[in-house]
Amino acid sequence: MEAIVFDWDGTLVDTLPAITRANAAVLGQFGVPYDDEAYRAAYSPDWRNMYRKLGVPDDRIEEAGMRWLGEYRALMGEVRAFSGALAALESLASAGFRMGLVTAGDRPVVEHQLLATGLGTYLPVRVCGGDLPYDKPHPEPLFRALRELGVQERPELVTYVGDAPDDMRMARAAGARGVGIVSMLGHRRDLEAAGAAEVSDSVAGWVAAFLASAAAR
């Protein structure tokens, strides 16, 4: 393995509760009742398609996106990395792995969170939502990260770590290895069905097992 690329929300940082509350608030403003199962079924990094599936009128999709951003920023407060995530990235960096980030998150928000959590030190390559005219599970966001990491010719030597089924589908489409992190968006069976080579309960847990296995070889 030469490089490891991570998702952001729900993988490295505990932002999914705020994201979900913001989405519920926006849906309510459009008269759409929030339901956990319907939300999980419709969830996509392509937020326009997600809102369309949930019942927001086509001519108000962009308005819904702007409302969500305002709701989310109001809810965020102090951003926290998941327990052990920072130490896990430090360990991977010490072991010589190149690392990057591919997220559907809005770049100004993500850049602020990278700085606030200290995780940005270890994620110099960053592909965010809106950087390309493609969203996960299209492989192009991951391909861009691989190009910037200098491993575009060797995707089979790259692992992508994420918490949603579309993360695993993107990894598979790019020829990379997908590692699923269990979250409210991706249960173990969902991640495996989407192509995860393995599934862990946390980034910290996966990194510890991965480095221990590498050391034993």
PDB file of C-alpha atoms in Angstrom:
ATOM      1  CA  MET A   1       0.000   0.000   0.000  1.00  0.00           C
ATOM      2  CA  GLU A   2       1.452   3.354  -1.056  1.00  0.00           C
ATOM      3  CA  ALA A   3      -1.295   5.847  -0.257  1.00  0.00           C
ATOM      4  CA  ILE A   4      -4.421   6.129   1.874  1.00  0.00           C
ATOM      5  CA  VAL A   5      -7.221   8.555   1.047  1.00  0.00           C
ATOM      6  CA  PHE A   6      -9.984   9.390   3.503  1.00  0.00           C
ATOM      7  CA  ASP A   7     -13.533  10.614   3.471  1.00  0.00           C
ATOM      8  CA  TRP A   8     -14.218  13.405   5.977  1.00  0.00           C
ATOM      9  CA  ASP A   9     -17.702  13.617   7.535  1.00  0.00           C
ATOM     10  CA  GLY A  10     -18.554  10.549   9.587  1.00  0.00           C
ATOM     11  CA  THR A  11     -15.127   9.029   8.958  1.00  0.00           C
ATOM     12  CA  LEU A  12     -12.571  11.348  10.552  1.00  0.00           C
ATOM     13  CA  VAL A  13     -14.846  13.933  12.179  1.00  0.00           C
ATOM     14  CA  ASP A  14     -18.061  13.555  14.155  1.00  0.00           C
ATOM     15  CA  THR A  15     -20.236  15.839  12.033  1.00  0.00           C
ATOM     16  CA  LEU A  16     -23.051  13.539  10.905  1.00  0.00           C
ATOM     17  CA  PRO A  17     -25.473  14.510  13.730  1.00  0.00           C
ATOM     18  CA  ALA A  18     -25.179  18.185  12.742  1.00  0.00           C
ATOM     19  CA  ILE A  19     -25.470  17.365   9.032  1.00  0.00           C
ATOM     20  CA  THR A  20     -28.583  15.296   9.663  1.00  0.00           C
ATOM     21  CA  ARG A  21     -30.204  17.943  11.865  1.00  0.00           C
ATOM     22  CA  ALA A  22     -29.533  20.586   9.209  1.00  0.00           C
ATOM     23  CA  ASN A  23     -31.084  18.385   6.529  1.00  0.00           C
ATOM     24  CA  ALA A  24     -34.114  17.691   8.727  1.00  0.00           C
ATOM     25  CA  ALA A  25     -34.573  21.431   9.284  1.00  0.00           C
ATOM     26  CA  VAL A  26     -34.375  22.181   5.561  1.00  0.00           C
ATOM     27  CA  LEU A  27     -36.801  19.406   4.659  1.00  0.00           C
ATOM     28  CA  GLY A  28     -39.252  20.771   7.227  1.00  0.00           C
ATOM     29  CA  GLN A  29     -39.070  24.181   5.568  1.00  0.00           C
ATOM     30  CA  PHE A  30     -40.268  22.541   2.358  1.00  0.00           C
ATOM     31  CA  GLY A  31     -43.004  20.555   4.067  1.00  0.00           C
ATOM     32  CA  VAL A  32     -41.165  17.249   3.789  1.00  0.00           C
ATOM     33  CA  PRO A  33     -41.277  15.175   7.002  1.00  0.00           C
ATOM     34  CA  TYR A  34     -37.918  13.773   8.127  1.00  0.00           C
ATOM     35  CA  ASP A  35     -37.628   9.998   8.460  1.00  0.00           C
ATOM     36  CA  ASP A  36     -34.395   8.170   9.367  1.00  0.00           C
ATOM     37  CA  GLU A  37     -34.859   5.269   6.975  1.00  0.00           C
ATOM     38  CA  ALA A  38     -35.957   7.459   4.065  1.00  0.00           C
ATOM     39  CA  TYR A  39     -32.974   9.730   4.674  1.00  0.00           C
ATOM     40  CA  ARG A  40     -30.519   6.817   4.737  1.00  0.00           C
ATOM     41  CA  ALA A  41     -32.031   5.365   1.557  1.00  0.00           C
ATOM     42  CA  ALA A  42     -31.854   8.694  -0.285  1.00  0.00           C
ATOM     43  CA  TYR A  43     -28.491   9.862   1.070  1.00  0.00           C
ATOM     44  CA  SER A  44     -25.924  10.706  -1.581  1.00  0.00           C
ATOM     45  CA  PRO A  45     -22.865  12.955  -1.807  1.00  0.00           C
ATOM     46  CA  ASP A  46     -24.818  14.470  -4.698  1.00  0.00           C
ATOM     47  CA  TRP A  47     -27.017  16.575  -2.413  1.00  0.00           C
ATOM     48  CA  ARG A  48     -29.144  17.821  -5.290  1.00  0.00           C
ATOM     49  CA  ASN A  49     -30.139  14.291  -6.184  1.00  0.00           C
ATOM     50  CA  MET A  50     -30.731  13.488  -2.513  1.00  0.00           C
ATOM     51  CA  TYR A  51     -33.114  16.412  -2.029  1.00  0.00           C
ATOM     52  CA  ARG A  52     -34.872  15.491  -5.260  1.00  0.00           C
ATOM     53  CA  LYS A  53     -35.416  11.926  -4.006  1.00  0.00           C
ATOM     54  CA  LEU A  54     -36.703  13.234  -0.677  1.00  0.00           C
ATOM     55  CA  GLY A  55     -39.330  15.402  -2.346  1.00  0.00           C
ATOM     56  CA  VAL A  56     -37.900  18.925  -2.637  1.00  0.00           C
ATOM     57  CA  PRO A  57     -39.270  20.509  -5.857  1.00  0.00           C
ATOM     58  CA  ASP A  58     -36.743  20.696  -8.699  1.00  0.00           C
ATOM     59  CA  ASP A  59     -37.055  24.459  -9.013  1.00  0.00           C
ATOM     60  CA  ARG A  60     -36.102  24.911  -5.330  1.00  0.00           C
ATOM     61  CA  ILE A  61     -33.148  22.513  -5.083  1.00  0.00           C
ATOM     62  CA  GLU A  62     -30.524  25.281  -5.147  1.00  0.00           C
ATOM     63  CA  GLU A  63     -32.453  27.225  -2.522  1.00  0.00           C
ATOM     64  CA  ALA A  64     -32.501  24.110  -0.344  1.00  0.00           C
ATOM     65  CA  GLY A  65     -28.726  23.817  -0.669  1.00  0.00           C
ATOM     66  CA  MET A  66     -28.186  27.390   0.462  1.00  0.00           C
ATOM     67  CA  ARG A  67     -30.561  26.927   3.382  1.00  0.00           C
ATOM     68  CA  TRP A  68     -28.713  23.769   4.412  1.00  0.00           C
ATOM     69  CA  LEU A  69     -25.377  25.555   4.491  1.00  0.00           C
ATOM     70  CA  GLY A  70     -26.792  28.211   6.798  1.00  0.00           C
ATOM     71  CA  GLU A  71     -28.396  25.633   9.091  1.00  0.00           C
ATOM     72  CA  TYR A  72     -25.225  23.538   9.216  1.00  0.00           C
ATOM     73  CA  ARG A  73     -22.911  26.434  10.028  1.00  0.00           C
ATOM     74  CA  ALA A  74     -25.233  27.478  12.852  1.00  0.00           C
ATOM     75  CA  LEU A  75     -25.109  23.975  14.345  1.00  0.00           C
ATOM     76  CA  MET A  76     -21.446  23.151  14.056  1.00  0.00           C
ATOM     77  CA  GLY A  77     -19.900  24.855  17.084  1.00  0.00           C
ATOM     78  CA  GLU A  78     -16.613  23.198  17.933  1.00  0.00           C
ATOM     79  CA  VAL A  79     -15.662  20.479  15.467  1.00  0.00           C
ATOM     80  CA  ARG A  80     -14.272  17.299  16.989  1.00  0.00           C
ATOM     81  CA  ALA A  81     -12.261  14.560  15.361  1.00  0.00           C
ATOM     82  CA  PHE A  82     -13.267  11.049  16.299  1.00  0.00           C
ATOM     83  CA  SER A  83     -11.313   9.579  19.195  1.00  0.00           C
ATOM     84  CA  GLY A  84      -7.895   8.399  18.069  1.00  0.00           C
ATOM     85  CA  ALA A  85      -8.192   9.793  14.534  1.00  0.00           C
ATOM     86  CA  LEU A  86      -5.380  12.325  14.902  1.00  0.00           C
ATOM     87  CA  ALA A  87      -2.999   9.781  16.440  1.00  0.00           C
ATOM     88  CA  ALA A  88      -3.921   7.313  13.685  1.00  0.00           C
ATOM     89  CA  LEU A  89      -2.931   9.774  10.951  1.00  0.00           C
ATOM     90  CA  GLU A  90       0.272  10.583  12.816  1.00  0.00           C
ATOM     91  CA  SER A  91       1.104   6.867  12.873  1.00  0.00           C
ATOM     92  CA  LEU A  92       0.434   6.475   9.159  1.00  0.00           C
ATOM     93  CA  ALA A  93       2.585   9.513   8.362  1.00  0.00           C
ATOM     94  CA  SER A  94       5.423   8.125  10.501  1.00  0.00           C
ATOM     95  CA  ALA A  95       5.146   4.850   8.595  1.00  0.00           C
ATOM     96  CA  GLY A  96       5.678   6.730   5.332  1.00  0.00           C
ATOM     97  CA  PHE A  97       2.223   6.597   3.764  1.00  0.00           C
ATOM     98  CA  ARG A  98       1.043   9.372   1.485  1.00  0.00           C
ATOM     99  CA  MET A  99      -2.411  10.614   2.472  1.00  0.00           C
ATOM    100  CA  GLY A 100      -5.204  12.695   1.063  1.00  0.00           C
ATOM    101  CA  LEU A 101      -8.870  13.597   1.402  1.00  0.00           C
ATOM    102  CA  VAL A 102     -11.821  13.189  -0.955  1.00  0.00           C
ATOM    103  CA  THR A 103     -15.045  14.607   0.449  1.00  0.00           C
ATOM    104  CA  ALA A 104     -18.371  15.925  -0.777  1.00  0.00           C
ATOM    105  CA  GLY A 105     -18.100  18.672   1.845  1.00  0.00           C
ATOM    106  CA  ASP A 106     -18.040  22.355   0.974  1.00  0.00           C
ATOM    107  CA  ARG A 107     -14.379  23.460   0.715  1.00  0.00           C
ATOM    108  CA  PRO A 108     -14.516  26.549   2.988  1.00  0.00           C
ATOM    109  CA  VAL A 109     -16.238  24.511   5.716  1.00  0.00           C
ATOM    110  CA  VAL A 110     -13.861  21.551   5.368  1.00  0.00           C
ATOM    111  CA  GLU A 111     -10.742  23.723   5.276  1.00  0.00           C
ATOM    112  CA  HIS A 112     -11.830  25.397   8.521  1.00  0.00           C
ATOM    113  CA  GLN A 113     -12.447  22.012  10.130  1.00  0.00           C
ATOM    114  CA  LEU A 114      -9.092  20.635   8.942  1.00  0.00           C
ATOM    115  CA  LEU A 115      -7.364  23.523  10.681  1.00  0.00           C
ATOM    116  CA  ALA A 116      -9.487  23.338  13.836  1.00  0.00           C
ATOM    117  CA  THR A 117      -8.902  19.616  14.356  1.00  0.00           C
ATOM    118  CA  GLY A 118      -5.227  19.524  13.393  1.00  0.00           C
ATOM    119  CA  LEU A 119      -5.938  16.773  10.879  1.00  0.00           C
ATOM    120  CA  GLY A 120      -5.025  19.025   7.959  1.00  0.00           C
ATOM    121  CA  THR A 121      -1.336  18.592   8.771  1.00  0.00           C
ATOM    122  CA  TYR A 122      -1.541  15.029   7.497  1.00  0.00           C
ATOM    123  CA  LEU A 123      -3.905  15.558   4.553  1.00  0.00           C
ATOM    124  CA  PRO A 124      -2.125  17.855   2.089  1.00  0.00           C
ATOM    125  CA  VAL A 125      -4.097  16.603  -0.913  1.00  0.00           C
ATOM    126  CA  ARG A 126      -7.757  17.642  -0.709  1.00  0.00           C
ATOM    127  CA  VAL A 127     -10.573  17.186  -3.195  1.00  0.00           C
ATOM    128  CA  CYS A 128     -13.832  18.763  -2.005  1.00  0.00           C
ATOM    129  CA  GLY A 129     -17.400  18.991  -3.213  1.00  0.00           C
ATOM    130  CA  GLY A 130     -17.696  21.457  -6.079  1.00  0.00           C
ATOM    131  CA  ASP A 131     -14.078  21.037  -7.203  1.00  0.00           C
ATOM    132  CA  LEU A 132     -15.236  18.853 -10.091  1.00  0.00           C
ATOM    133  CA  PRO A 133     -18.468  18.406 -12.046  1.00  0.00           C
ATOM    134  CA  TYR A 134     -18.691  14.888 -10.600  1.00  0.00           C
ATOM    135  CA  ASP A 135     -19.748  13.513  -7.230  1.00  0.00           C
ATOM    136  CA  LYS A 136     -19.193  10.164  -5.570  1.00  0.00           C
ATOM    137  CA  PRO A 137     -19.566   7.373  -6.613  1.00  0.00           C
ATOM    138  CA  HIS A 138     -18.035   8.678  -9.851  1.00  0.00           C
ATOM    139  CA  PRO A 139     -14.308   7.811  -9.662  1.00  0.00           C
ATOM    140  CA  GLU A 140     -12.989  11.158 -10.921  1.00  0.00           C
ATOM    141  CA  PRO A 141     -12.718  12.833  -7.465  1.00  0.00           C
ATOM    142  CA  LEU A 142     -10.552   9.937  -6.310  1.00  0.00           C
ATOM    143  CA  PHE A 143      -8.610   9.927  -9.577  1.00  0.00           C
ATOM    144  CA  ARG A 144      -7.746  13.593  -8.995  1.00  0.00           C
ATOM    145  CA  ALA A 145      -6.432  12.806  -5.525  1.00  0.00           C
ATOM    146  CA  LEU A 146      -4.358   9.923  -6.917  1.00  0.00           C
ATOM    147  CA  ARG A 147      -2.836  12.216  -9.529  1.00  0.00           C
ATOM    148  CA  GLU A 148      -1.871  14.757  -6.877  1.00  0.00           C
ATOM    149  CA  LEU A 149      -0.421  11.984  -4.720  1.00  0.00           C
ATOM    150  CA  GLY A 150       1.584  10.657  -7.670  1.00  0.00           C
ATOM    151  CA  VAL A 151       0.005   7.194  -7.655  1.00  0.00           C
ATOM    152  CA  GLN A 152      -2.434   7.537 -10.549  1.00  0.00           C
ATOM    153  CA  GLU A 153      -0.836   4.596 -12.361  1.00  0.00           C
ATOM    154  CA  ARG A 154      -1.152   2.314  -9.318  1.00  0.00           C
ATOM    155  CA  PRO A 155      -4.698   2.616  -7.927  1.00  0.00           C
ATOM    156  CA  GLU A 156      -4.545  -0.982  -6.691  1.00  0.00           C
ATOM    157  CA  LEU A 157      -1.940   0.211  -4.164  1.00  0.00           C
ATOM    158  CA  VAL A 158      -4.329   2.811  -2.721  1.00  0.00           C
ATOM    159  CA  THR A 159      -6.923   2.419   0.031  1.00  0.00           C
ATOM    160  CA  TYR A 160      -9.948   4.704   0.301  1.00  0.00           C
ATOM    161  CA  VAL A 161     -11.539   4.871   3.748  1.00  0.00           C
ATOM    162  CA  GLY A 162     -15.127   6.077   4.071  1.00  0.00           C
ATOM    163  CA  ASP A 163     -18.396   5.566   5.910  1.00  0.00           C
ATOM    164  CA  ALA A 164     -20.991   5.515   3.124  1.00  0.00           C
ATOM    165  CA  PRO A 165     -21.798   2.941   0.438  1.00  0.00           C
ATOM    166  CA  ASP A 166     -21.031   5.484  -2.297  1.00  0.00           C
ATOM    167  CA  ASP A 167     -17.512   5.780  -0.851  1.00  0.00           C
ATOM    168  CA  MET A 168     -17.007   2.078  -1.458  1.00  0.00           C
ATOM    169  CA  ARG A 169     -18.519   2.284  -4.932  1.00  0.00           C
ATOM    170  CA  MET A 170     -16.141   5.122  -5.832  1.00  0.00           C
ATOM    171  CA  ALA A 171     -13.142   3.151  -4.582  1.00  0.00           C
ATOM    172  CA  ARG A 172     -14.177   0.100  -6.584  1.00  0.00           C
ATOM    173  CA  ALA A 173     -14.775   2.185  -9.739  1.00  0.00           C
ATOM    174  CA  ALA A 174     -11.295   3.702  -9.407  1.00  0.00           C
ATOM    175  CA  GLY A 175      -9.614   0.327  -8.872  1.00  0.00           C
ATOM    176  CA  ALA A 176      -8.664   1.153  -5.276  1.00  0.00           C
ATOM    177  CA  ARG A 177      -9.289  -0.875  -2.134  1.00  0.00           C
ATOM    178  CA  GLY A 178     -12.291   0.278  -0.102  1.00  0.00           C
ATOM    179  CA  VAL A 179     -12.352   0.196   3.701  1.00  0.00           C
ATOM    180  CA  GLY A 180     -15.713   0.938   5.277  1.00  0.00           C
ATOM    181  CA  ILE A 181     -16.194   2.704   8.602  1.00  0.00           C
ATOM    182  CA  VAL A 182     -19.547   1.925  10.227  1.00  0.00           C
ATOM    183  CA  SER A 183     -21.783   4.978  10.692  1.00  0.00           C
ATOM    184  CA  MET A 184     -25.421   6.014  10.576  1.00  0.00           C
ATOM    185  CA  LEU A 185     -25.031   6.216   6.784  1.00  0.00           C
ATOM    186  CA  GLY A 186     -23.362   2.876   6.283  1.00  0.00           C
ATOM    187  CA  HIS A 187     -24.063  -0.244   8.284  1.00  0.00           C
ATOM    188  CA  ARG A 188     -21.639  -3.142   7.924  1.00  0.00           C
ATOM    189  CA  ARG A 189     -23.841  -5.055   5.486  1.00  0.00           C
ATOM    190  CA  ASP A 190     -24.391  -1.933   3.352  1.00  0.00           C
ATOM    191  CA  LEU A 191     -20.678  -1.208   3.112  1.00  0.00           C
ATOM    192  CA  GLU A 192     -19.834  -4.804   2.249  1.00  0.00           C
ATOM    193  CA  ALA A 193     -22.571  -4.941  -0.390  1.00  0.00           C
ATOM    194  CA  ALA A 194     -21.137  -1.760  -1.955  1.00  0.00           C
ATOM    195  CA  GLY A 195     -17.703  -3.368  -2.305  1.00  0.00           C
ATOM    196  CA  ALA A 196     -15.791  -2.793   0.943  1.00  0.00           C
ATOM    197  CA  ALA A 197     -12.812  -5.137   1.226  1.00  0.00           C
ATOM    198  CA  GLU A 198     -13.089  -4.829   5.005  1.00  0.00           C
ATOM    199  CA  VAL A 199     -15.148  -2.909   7.545  1.00  0.00           C
ATOM    200  CA  SER A 200     -14.122  -1.393  10.876  1.00  0.00           C
ATOM    201  CA  ASP A 201     -15.887   0.485  13.639  1.00  0.00           C
ATOM    202  CA  SER A 202     -13.425   3.409  13.526  1.00  0.00           C
ATOM    203  CA  VAL A 203     -10.452   4.839  11.680  1.00  0.00           C
ATOM    204  CA  ALA A 204      -8.347   4.430  14.818  1.00  0.00           C
ATOM    205  CA  GLY A 205      -9.239   0.756  15.050  1.00  0.00           C
ATOM    206  CA  TRP A 206      -8.586   0.086  11.384  1.00  0.00           C
ATOM    207  CA  VAL A 207      -5.229   1.886  11.364  1.00  0.00           C
ATOM    208  CA  ALA A 208      -4.024   0.004  14.462  1.00  0.00           C
ATOM    209  CA  ALA A 209      -4.917  -3.351  12.864  1.00  0.00           C
ATOM    210  CA  PHE A 210      -3.487  -2.346   9.486  1.00  0.00           C
ATOM    211  CA  LEU A 211      -0.124  -1.236  10.896  1.00  0.00           C
ATOM    212  CA  ALA A 212       0.112  -4.302  13.136  1.00  0.00           C
ATOM    213  CA  SER A 213      -0.530  -6.542  10.126  1.00  0.00           C
ATOM    214  CA  ALA A 214       2.059  -4.680   8.039  1.00  0.00           C
ATOM    215  CA  ALA A 215       4.645  -5.011  10.792  1.00  0.00           C
ATOM    216  CA  ALA A 216       4.036  -8.747  11.053  1.00  0.00           C
ATOM    217  CA  ARG A 217       4.774  -9.397   7.384  1.00  0.00           C
TER     218      ARG A 217
END
